[in-house]
Short mmCIF file of C-alpha atoms and ligand atoms in Angstrom, two decimals:
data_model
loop_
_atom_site.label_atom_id
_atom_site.label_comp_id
_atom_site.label_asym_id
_atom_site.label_seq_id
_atom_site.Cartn_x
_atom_site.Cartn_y
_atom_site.Cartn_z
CA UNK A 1 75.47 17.66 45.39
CA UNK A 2 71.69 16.60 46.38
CA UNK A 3 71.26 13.14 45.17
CA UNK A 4 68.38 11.66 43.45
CA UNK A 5 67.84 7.36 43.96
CA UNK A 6 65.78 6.41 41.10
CA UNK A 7 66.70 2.97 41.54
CA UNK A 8 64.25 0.18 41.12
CA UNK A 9 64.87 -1.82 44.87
CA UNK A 10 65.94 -1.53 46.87
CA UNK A 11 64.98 1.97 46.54
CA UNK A 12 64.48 5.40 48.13
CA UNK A 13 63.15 6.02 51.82
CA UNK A 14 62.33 8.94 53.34
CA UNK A 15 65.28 10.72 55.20
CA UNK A 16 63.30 10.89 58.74
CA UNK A 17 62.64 6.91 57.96
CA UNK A 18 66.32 5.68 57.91
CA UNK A 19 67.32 8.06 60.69
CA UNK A 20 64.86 7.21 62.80
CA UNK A 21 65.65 3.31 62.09
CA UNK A 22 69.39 3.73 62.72
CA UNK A 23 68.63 5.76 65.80
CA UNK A 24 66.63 2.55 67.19
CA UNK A 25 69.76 0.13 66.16
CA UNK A 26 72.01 2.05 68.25
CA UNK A 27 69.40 2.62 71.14
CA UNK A 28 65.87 1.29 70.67
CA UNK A 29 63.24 3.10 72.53
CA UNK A 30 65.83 4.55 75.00
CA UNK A 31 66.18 1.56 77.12
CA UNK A 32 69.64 1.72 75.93
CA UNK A 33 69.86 -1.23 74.00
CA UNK A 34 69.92 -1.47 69.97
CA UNK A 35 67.19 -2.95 67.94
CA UNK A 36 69.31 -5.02 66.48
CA UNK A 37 69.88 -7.26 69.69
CA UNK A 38 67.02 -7.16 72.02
CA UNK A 39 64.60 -10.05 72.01
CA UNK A 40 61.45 -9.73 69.82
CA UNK A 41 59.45 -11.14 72.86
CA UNK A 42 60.54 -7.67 74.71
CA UNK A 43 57.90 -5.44 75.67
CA UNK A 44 58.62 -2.88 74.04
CA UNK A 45 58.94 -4.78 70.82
CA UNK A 46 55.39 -6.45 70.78
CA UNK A 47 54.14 -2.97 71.41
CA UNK A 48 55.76 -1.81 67.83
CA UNK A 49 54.14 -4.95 66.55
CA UNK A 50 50.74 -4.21 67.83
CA UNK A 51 51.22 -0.48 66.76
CA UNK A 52 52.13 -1.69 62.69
CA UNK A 53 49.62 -3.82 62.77
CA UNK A 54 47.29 -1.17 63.35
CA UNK A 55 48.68 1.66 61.42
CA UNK A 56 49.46 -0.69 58.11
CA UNK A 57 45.54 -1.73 58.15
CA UNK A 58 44.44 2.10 58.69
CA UNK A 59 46.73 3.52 56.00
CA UNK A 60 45.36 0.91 53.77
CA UNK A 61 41.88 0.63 54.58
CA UNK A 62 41.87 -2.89 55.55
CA UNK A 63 38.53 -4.10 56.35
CA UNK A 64 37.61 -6.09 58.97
CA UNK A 65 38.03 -10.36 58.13
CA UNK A 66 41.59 -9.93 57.34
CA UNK A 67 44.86 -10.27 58.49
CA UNK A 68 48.06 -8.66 57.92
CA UNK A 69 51.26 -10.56 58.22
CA UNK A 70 55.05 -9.95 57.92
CA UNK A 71 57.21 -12.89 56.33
CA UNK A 72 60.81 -13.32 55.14
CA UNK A 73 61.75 -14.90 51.74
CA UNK A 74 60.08 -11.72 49.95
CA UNK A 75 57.70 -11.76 46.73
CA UNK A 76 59.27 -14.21 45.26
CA UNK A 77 58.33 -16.61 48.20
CA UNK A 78 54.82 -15.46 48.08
CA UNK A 79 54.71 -16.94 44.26
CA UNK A 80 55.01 -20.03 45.83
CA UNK A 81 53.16 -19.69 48.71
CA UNK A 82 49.98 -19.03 47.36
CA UNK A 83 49.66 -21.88 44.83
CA UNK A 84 50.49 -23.83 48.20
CA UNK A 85 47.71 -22.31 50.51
CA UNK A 86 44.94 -21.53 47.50
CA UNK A 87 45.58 -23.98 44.80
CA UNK A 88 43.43 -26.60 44.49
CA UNK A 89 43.17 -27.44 41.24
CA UNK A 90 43.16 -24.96 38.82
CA UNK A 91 44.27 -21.45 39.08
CA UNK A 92 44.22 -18.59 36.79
CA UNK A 93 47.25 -15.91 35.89
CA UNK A 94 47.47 -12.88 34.01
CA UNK A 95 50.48 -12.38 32.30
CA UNK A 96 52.35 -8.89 32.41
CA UNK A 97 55.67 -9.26 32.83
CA UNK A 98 58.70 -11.41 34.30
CA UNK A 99 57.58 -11.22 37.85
CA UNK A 100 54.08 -12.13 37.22
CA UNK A 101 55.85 -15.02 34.75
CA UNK A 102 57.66 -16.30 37.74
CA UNK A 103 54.77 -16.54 39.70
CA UNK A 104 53.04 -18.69 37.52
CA UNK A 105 56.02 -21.07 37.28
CA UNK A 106 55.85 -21.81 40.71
CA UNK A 107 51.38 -22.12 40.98
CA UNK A 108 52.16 -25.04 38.06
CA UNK A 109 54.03 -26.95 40.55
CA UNK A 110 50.93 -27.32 42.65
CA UNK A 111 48.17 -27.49 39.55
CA UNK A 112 46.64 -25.97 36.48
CA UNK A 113 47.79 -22.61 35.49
CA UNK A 114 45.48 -21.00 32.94
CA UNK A 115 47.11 -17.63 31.65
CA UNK A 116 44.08 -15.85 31.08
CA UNK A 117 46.01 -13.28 28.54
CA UNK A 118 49.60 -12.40 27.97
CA UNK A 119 51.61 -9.38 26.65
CA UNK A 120 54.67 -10.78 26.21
CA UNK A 121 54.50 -10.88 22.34
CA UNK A 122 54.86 -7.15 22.75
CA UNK A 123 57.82 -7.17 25.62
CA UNK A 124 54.96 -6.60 28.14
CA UNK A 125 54.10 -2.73 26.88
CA UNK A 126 50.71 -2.91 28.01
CA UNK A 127 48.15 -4.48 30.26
CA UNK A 128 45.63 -7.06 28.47
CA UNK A 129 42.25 -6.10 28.72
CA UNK A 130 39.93 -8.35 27.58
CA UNK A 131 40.55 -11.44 29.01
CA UNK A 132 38.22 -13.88 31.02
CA UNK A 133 38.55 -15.49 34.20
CA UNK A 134 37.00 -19.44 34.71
CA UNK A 135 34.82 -19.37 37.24
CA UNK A 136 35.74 -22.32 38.87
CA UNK A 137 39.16 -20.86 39.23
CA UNK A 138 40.40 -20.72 42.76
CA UNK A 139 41.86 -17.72 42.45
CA UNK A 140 43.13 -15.09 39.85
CA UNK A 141 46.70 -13.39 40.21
CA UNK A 142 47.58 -10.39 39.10
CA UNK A 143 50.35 -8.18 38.96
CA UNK A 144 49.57 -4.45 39.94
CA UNK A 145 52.53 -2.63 38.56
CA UNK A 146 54.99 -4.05 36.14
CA UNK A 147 58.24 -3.13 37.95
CA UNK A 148 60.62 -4.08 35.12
CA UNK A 149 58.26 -2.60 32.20
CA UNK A 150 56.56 0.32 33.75
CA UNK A 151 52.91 -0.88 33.25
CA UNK A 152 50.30 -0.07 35.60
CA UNK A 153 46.96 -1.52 36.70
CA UNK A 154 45.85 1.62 38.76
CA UNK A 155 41.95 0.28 39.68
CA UNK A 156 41.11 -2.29 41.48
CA UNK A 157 39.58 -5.26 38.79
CA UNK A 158 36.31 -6.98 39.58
CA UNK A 159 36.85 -10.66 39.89
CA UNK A 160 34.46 -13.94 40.12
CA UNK A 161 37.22 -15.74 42.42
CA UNK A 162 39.44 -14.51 45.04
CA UNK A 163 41.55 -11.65 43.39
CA UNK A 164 45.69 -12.23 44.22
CA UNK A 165 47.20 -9.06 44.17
CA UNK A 166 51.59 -8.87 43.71
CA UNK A 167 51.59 -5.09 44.81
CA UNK A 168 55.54 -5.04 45.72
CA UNK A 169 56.18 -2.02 43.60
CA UNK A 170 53.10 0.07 44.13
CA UNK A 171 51.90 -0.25 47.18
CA UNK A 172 50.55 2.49 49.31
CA UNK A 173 50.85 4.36 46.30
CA UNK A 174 47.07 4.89 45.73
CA UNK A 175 43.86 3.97 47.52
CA UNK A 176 42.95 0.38 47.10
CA UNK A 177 39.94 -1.47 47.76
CA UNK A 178 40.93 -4.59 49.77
CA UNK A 179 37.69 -5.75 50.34
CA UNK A 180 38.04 -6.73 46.08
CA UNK A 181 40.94 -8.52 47.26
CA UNK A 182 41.73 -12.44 48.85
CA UNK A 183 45.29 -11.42 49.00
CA UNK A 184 47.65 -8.63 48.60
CA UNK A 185 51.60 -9.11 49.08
CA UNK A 186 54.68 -7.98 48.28
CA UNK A 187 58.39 -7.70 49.27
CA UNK A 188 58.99 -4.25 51.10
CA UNK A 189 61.61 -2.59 49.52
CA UNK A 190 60.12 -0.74 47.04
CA UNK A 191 57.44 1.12 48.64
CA UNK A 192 57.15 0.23 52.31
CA UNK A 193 60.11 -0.28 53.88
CA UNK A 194 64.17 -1.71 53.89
CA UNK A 195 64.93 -5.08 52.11
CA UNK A 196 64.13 -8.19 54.20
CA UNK A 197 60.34 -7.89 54.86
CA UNK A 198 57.04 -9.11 52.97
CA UNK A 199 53.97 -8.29 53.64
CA UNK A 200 50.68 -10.10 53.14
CA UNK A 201 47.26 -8.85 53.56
CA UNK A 202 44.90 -12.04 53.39
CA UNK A 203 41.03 -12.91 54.17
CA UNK A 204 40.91 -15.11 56.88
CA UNK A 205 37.81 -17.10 55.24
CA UNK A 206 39.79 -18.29 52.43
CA UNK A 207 42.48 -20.26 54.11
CA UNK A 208 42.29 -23.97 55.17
CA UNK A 209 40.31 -24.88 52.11
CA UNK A 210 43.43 -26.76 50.23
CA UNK A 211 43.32 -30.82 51.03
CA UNK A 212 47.21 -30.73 50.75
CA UNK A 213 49.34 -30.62 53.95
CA UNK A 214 50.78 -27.57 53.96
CA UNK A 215 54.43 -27.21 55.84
CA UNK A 216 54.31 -25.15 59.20
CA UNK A 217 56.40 -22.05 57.96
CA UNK A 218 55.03 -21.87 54.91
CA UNK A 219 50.59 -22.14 56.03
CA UNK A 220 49.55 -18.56 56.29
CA UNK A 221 47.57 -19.64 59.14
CA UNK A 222 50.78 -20.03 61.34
CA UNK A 223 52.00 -16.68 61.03
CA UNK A 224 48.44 -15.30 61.48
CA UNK A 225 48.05 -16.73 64.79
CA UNK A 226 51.36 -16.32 65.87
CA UNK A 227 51.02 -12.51 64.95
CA UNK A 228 53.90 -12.95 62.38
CA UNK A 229 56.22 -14.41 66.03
CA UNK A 230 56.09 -18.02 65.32
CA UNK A 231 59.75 -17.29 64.96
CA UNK A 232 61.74 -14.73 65.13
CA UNK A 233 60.60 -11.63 62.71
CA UNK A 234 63.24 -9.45 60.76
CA UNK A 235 62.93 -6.67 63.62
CA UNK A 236 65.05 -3.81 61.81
CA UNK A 237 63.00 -3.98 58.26
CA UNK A 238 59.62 -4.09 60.52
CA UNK A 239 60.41 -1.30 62.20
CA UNK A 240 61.39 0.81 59.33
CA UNK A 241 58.45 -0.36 57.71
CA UNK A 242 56.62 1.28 60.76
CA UNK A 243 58.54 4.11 60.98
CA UNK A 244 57.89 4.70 56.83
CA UNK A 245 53.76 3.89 57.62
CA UNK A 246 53.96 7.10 60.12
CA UNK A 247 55.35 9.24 57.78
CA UNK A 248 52.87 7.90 54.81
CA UNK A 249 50.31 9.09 57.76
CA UNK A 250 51.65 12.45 58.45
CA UNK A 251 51.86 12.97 54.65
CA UNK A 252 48.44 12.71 54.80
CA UNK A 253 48.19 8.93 53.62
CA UNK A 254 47.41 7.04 50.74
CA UNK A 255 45.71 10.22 49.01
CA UNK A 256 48.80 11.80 49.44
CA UNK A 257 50.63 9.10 47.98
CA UNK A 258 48.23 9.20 44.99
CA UNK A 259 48.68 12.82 44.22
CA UNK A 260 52.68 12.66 44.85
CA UNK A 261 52.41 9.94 42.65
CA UNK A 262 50.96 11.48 39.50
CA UNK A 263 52.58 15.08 39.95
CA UNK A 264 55.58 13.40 39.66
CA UNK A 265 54.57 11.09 36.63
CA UNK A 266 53.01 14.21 35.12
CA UNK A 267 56.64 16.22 35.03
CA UNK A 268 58.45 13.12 34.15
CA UNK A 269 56.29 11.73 31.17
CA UNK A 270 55.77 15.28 30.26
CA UNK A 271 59.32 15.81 29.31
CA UNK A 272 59.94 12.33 27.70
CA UNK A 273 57.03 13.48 25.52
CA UNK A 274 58.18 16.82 24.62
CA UNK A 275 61.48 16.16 24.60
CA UNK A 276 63.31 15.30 21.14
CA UNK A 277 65.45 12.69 22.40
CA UNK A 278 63.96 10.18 24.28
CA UNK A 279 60.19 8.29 23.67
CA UNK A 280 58.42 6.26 26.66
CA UNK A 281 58.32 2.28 26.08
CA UNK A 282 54.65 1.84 27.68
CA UNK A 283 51.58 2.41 26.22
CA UNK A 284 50.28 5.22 27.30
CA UNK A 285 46.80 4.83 28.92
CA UNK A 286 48.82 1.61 30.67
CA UNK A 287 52.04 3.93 32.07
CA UNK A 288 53.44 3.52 35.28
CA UNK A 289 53.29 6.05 38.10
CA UNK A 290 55.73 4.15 39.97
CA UNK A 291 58.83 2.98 37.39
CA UNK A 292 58.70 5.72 34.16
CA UNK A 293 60.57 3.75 31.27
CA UNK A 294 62.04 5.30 28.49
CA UNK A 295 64.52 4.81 25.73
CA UNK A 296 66.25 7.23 23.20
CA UNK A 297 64.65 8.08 20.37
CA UNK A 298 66.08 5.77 17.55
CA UNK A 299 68.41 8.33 15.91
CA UNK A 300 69.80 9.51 19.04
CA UNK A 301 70.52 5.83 20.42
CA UNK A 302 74.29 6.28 20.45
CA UNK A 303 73.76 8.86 23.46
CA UNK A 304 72.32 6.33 26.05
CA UNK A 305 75.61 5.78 27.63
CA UNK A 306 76.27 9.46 27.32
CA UNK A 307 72.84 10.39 29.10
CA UNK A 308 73.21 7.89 31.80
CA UNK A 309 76.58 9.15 32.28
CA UNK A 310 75.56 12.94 32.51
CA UNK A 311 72.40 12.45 35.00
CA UNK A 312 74.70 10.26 37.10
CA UNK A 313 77.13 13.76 37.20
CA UNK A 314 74.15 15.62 38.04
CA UNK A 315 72.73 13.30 40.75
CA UNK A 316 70.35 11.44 39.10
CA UNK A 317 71.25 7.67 40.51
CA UNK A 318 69.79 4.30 39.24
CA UNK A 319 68.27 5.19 36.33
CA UNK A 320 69.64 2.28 33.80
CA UNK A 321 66.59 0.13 32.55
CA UNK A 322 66.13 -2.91 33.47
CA UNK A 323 68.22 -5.02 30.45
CA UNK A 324 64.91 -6.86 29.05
CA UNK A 325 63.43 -3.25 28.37
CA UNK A 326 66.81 -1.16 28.14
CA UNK A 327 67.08 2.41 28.44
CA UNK A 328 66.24 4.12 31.21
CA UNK A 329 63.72 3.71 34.14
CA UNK A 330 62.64 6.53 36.81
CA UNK A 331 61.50 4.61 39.77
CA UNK A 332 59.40 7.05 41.67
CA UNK A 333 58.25 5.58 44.79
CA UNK A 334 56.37 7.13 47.76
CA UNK A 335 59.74 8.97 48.78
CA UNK A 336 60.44 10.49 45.80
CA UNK A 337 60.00 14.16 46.33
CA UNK A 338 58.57 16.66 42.99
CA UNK A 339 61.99 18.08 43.43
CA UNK A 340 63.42 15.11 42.21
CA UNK A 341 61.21 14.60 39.10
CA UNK A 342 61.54 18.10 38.42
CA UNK A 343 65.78 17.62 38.84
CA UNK A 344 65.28 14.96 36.61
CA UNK A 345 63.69 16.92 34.06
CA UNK A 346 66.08 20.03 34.53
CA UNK A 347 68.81 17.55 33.59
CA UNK A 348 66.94 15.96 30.39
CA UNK A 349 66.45 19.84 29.40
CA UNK A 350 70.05 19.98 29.47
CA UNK A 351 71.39 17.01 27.78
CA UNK A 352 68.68 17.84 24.73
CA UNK A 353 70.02 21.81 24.54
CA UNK A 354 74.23 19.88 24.10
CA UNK A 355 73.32 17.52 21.14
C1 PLP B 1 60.74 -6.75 43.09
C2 PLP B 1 59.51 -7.48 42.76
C3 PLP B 1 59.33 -8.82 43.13
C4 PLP B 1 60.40 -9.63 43.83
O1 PLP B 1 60.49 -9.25 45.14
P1 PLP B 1 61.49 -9.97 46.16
O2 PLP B 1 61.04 -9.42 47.46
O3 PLP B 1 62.88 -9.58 45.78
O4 PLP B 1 61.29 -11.44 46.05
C5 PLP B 1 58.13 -9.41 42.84
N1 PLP B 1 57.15 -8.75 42.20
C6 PLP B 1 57.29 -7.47 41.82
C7 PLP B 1 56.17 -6.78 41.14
C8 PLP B 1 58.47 -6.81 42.08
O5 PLP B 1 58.62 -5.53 41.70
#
């Protein structure tokens, strides 16, 4: 049976991706050695260093004044890595959801969070819109899609300080603007690549501004001009994440992602419209291309075990909501194929037609 992973993250990667990461573990290159034990001051491993570094900034459009960087710790380390690099005084936070919630826990540690707006009095349904920004902010974060809720900020916002962009769960999903951006991060697994990488897009200009001392590992400015070697760099999630940016590339790129992206939420939403038994959770204009959340419609809520039980027979993996929204989510990443939205739909068809 073909097999569906709608799973959150760590999630789905193309096929070609994994094989052609688990052909490099057992012998990288063919220099008959594995990935997995050569040094990362090899050769042949600075040249797949140089090559990402290229290839992520094309696929992305990254202008010229940045750098890109590849970190452990993941997103979460980022939440407190930018209050420590950017935070001077006062920074400012917009509030959609738990992950953009832990971020500001961390920036308070360092100095004045102002949440410019919130949706957490309705369990994080939609995006704020009107909200302001001080302009003597150093910098206002933002959370591009809401993983956990399946809200989605799908333009890039205009900003009077350095904009801070979380993009773990929709990146390379759509064209972005960096040059709108001062940052843009976010753990790989969702998108880009295997668990154990982050990457961080930054303009150069804005660093070295704090007064604070700032530990070695955790200044931007370390990994920048160490070309993310100051020590040694999770090898195996890089590479996948280089082997994933080629295929993004022979997809055609980031348009390609876009158009992926909304033919699959078009099938998907389509059917939890139509469909008797289940309602989205999202408001609509703010719905997620990435993570499609839905519940059962309230007189059918009994069934949610049953449903989750039947798509699981048919294939359909992950697709339990997260517990703070319940229900069900449809991750759809940049792997996910049509066919799997449409399989997805096939087997909503179904359980609606037996009750
Ligand atoms: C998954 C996720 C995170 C956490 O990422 P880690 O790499 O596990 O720390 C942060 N932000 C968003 C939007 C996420 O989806």
């Amino acid at each position: 049976m073909k097999k569906y992973n709608f799973g959150a993250g760590p999630s789905i990667l193309p096929q070609e991706v994994m094989k052609a990461t688990s052909d490099a573990c057992v012998d990288f290159n063919g220099i008959g050695l594995s990935l997995m034990e050569i040094s990362h001051r090899s050769k042949d491993w600075q040249v797949i260093m140089d090559e990402i570094d290229v290839l992520f900034k094309e696929t992305l459009g990254v202008p010229e004044g940045y750098s890109v960087i590849f970190l452990g710790g993941g997103a979460s380390l980022e939440f407190c890595m930018v209050p420590y690099n950017f935070l001077e005084k006062k920074a400012a936070y917009l509030n959609t959801g738990v992950w953009a919630k832990k971020a500001m826990k961390e920036a308070k540690l360092f100095g004045e969070v102002v949440e410019v707006a919130s949706s957490a009095d309705a369990n994080y349904t939609f995006i704020p819109k009107d909200f302001e920004v001080p302009a003597d902010a150093d910098y206002f974060h933002i959370t591009t899609n809401n993983t956990i809720y399946g809200t989605e900020l799908r333009k890039d916002l205009d900003s009077p300080v350095p904009l801070i962009a979380d993009m773990s769960s929709d990146i390379f999903s759509r064209p972005v603007d960096v040059s709108k951006y001062g940052m843009i991060y976010g753990g790989a697994q969702k998108n880009l690549a295997m668990a154990g990488v982050t990457f961080v897009v930054v303009k150069n200009e804005l660093l070295g501004k704090v007064s604070r001392q700032i530990p070695t590992m955790l200044d931007y400015r370390t990994h920048i001009d160490k070309g993310s070697m100051f020590n040694t760099p999770p090898v195996v999630p890089i590479y996948s994440a280089y082997q994933n940016l080629k295929w993004i590339q022979r997809q055609g790129g980031v348009e390609a992602m876009a158009k992926r992206a909304a033919d699959r939420a078009e099938v998907v939403y389509g059917e939890i419209d139509r469909n008797r038994l289940f309602k989205g959770t999202a408001n609509e204009e703010d719905r997620s291309y990435m993570n499609i959340c839905f519940v059962m419609n309230d007189e059918y809520k009994d069934l949610e075990k049953d449903f989750l039980e039947f798509a699981l027979g048919k294939g359909m993996v992950g697709l339990k909501g997260h517990r703070s929204v319940g229900g069900f989510r449809a991750s759809c990443y940049n792997a996910m194929p049509i066919e799997g939205a449409k399989a997805l739909v096939e087997v909503m068809k179904e359980f609606e037609a037996k009750h």
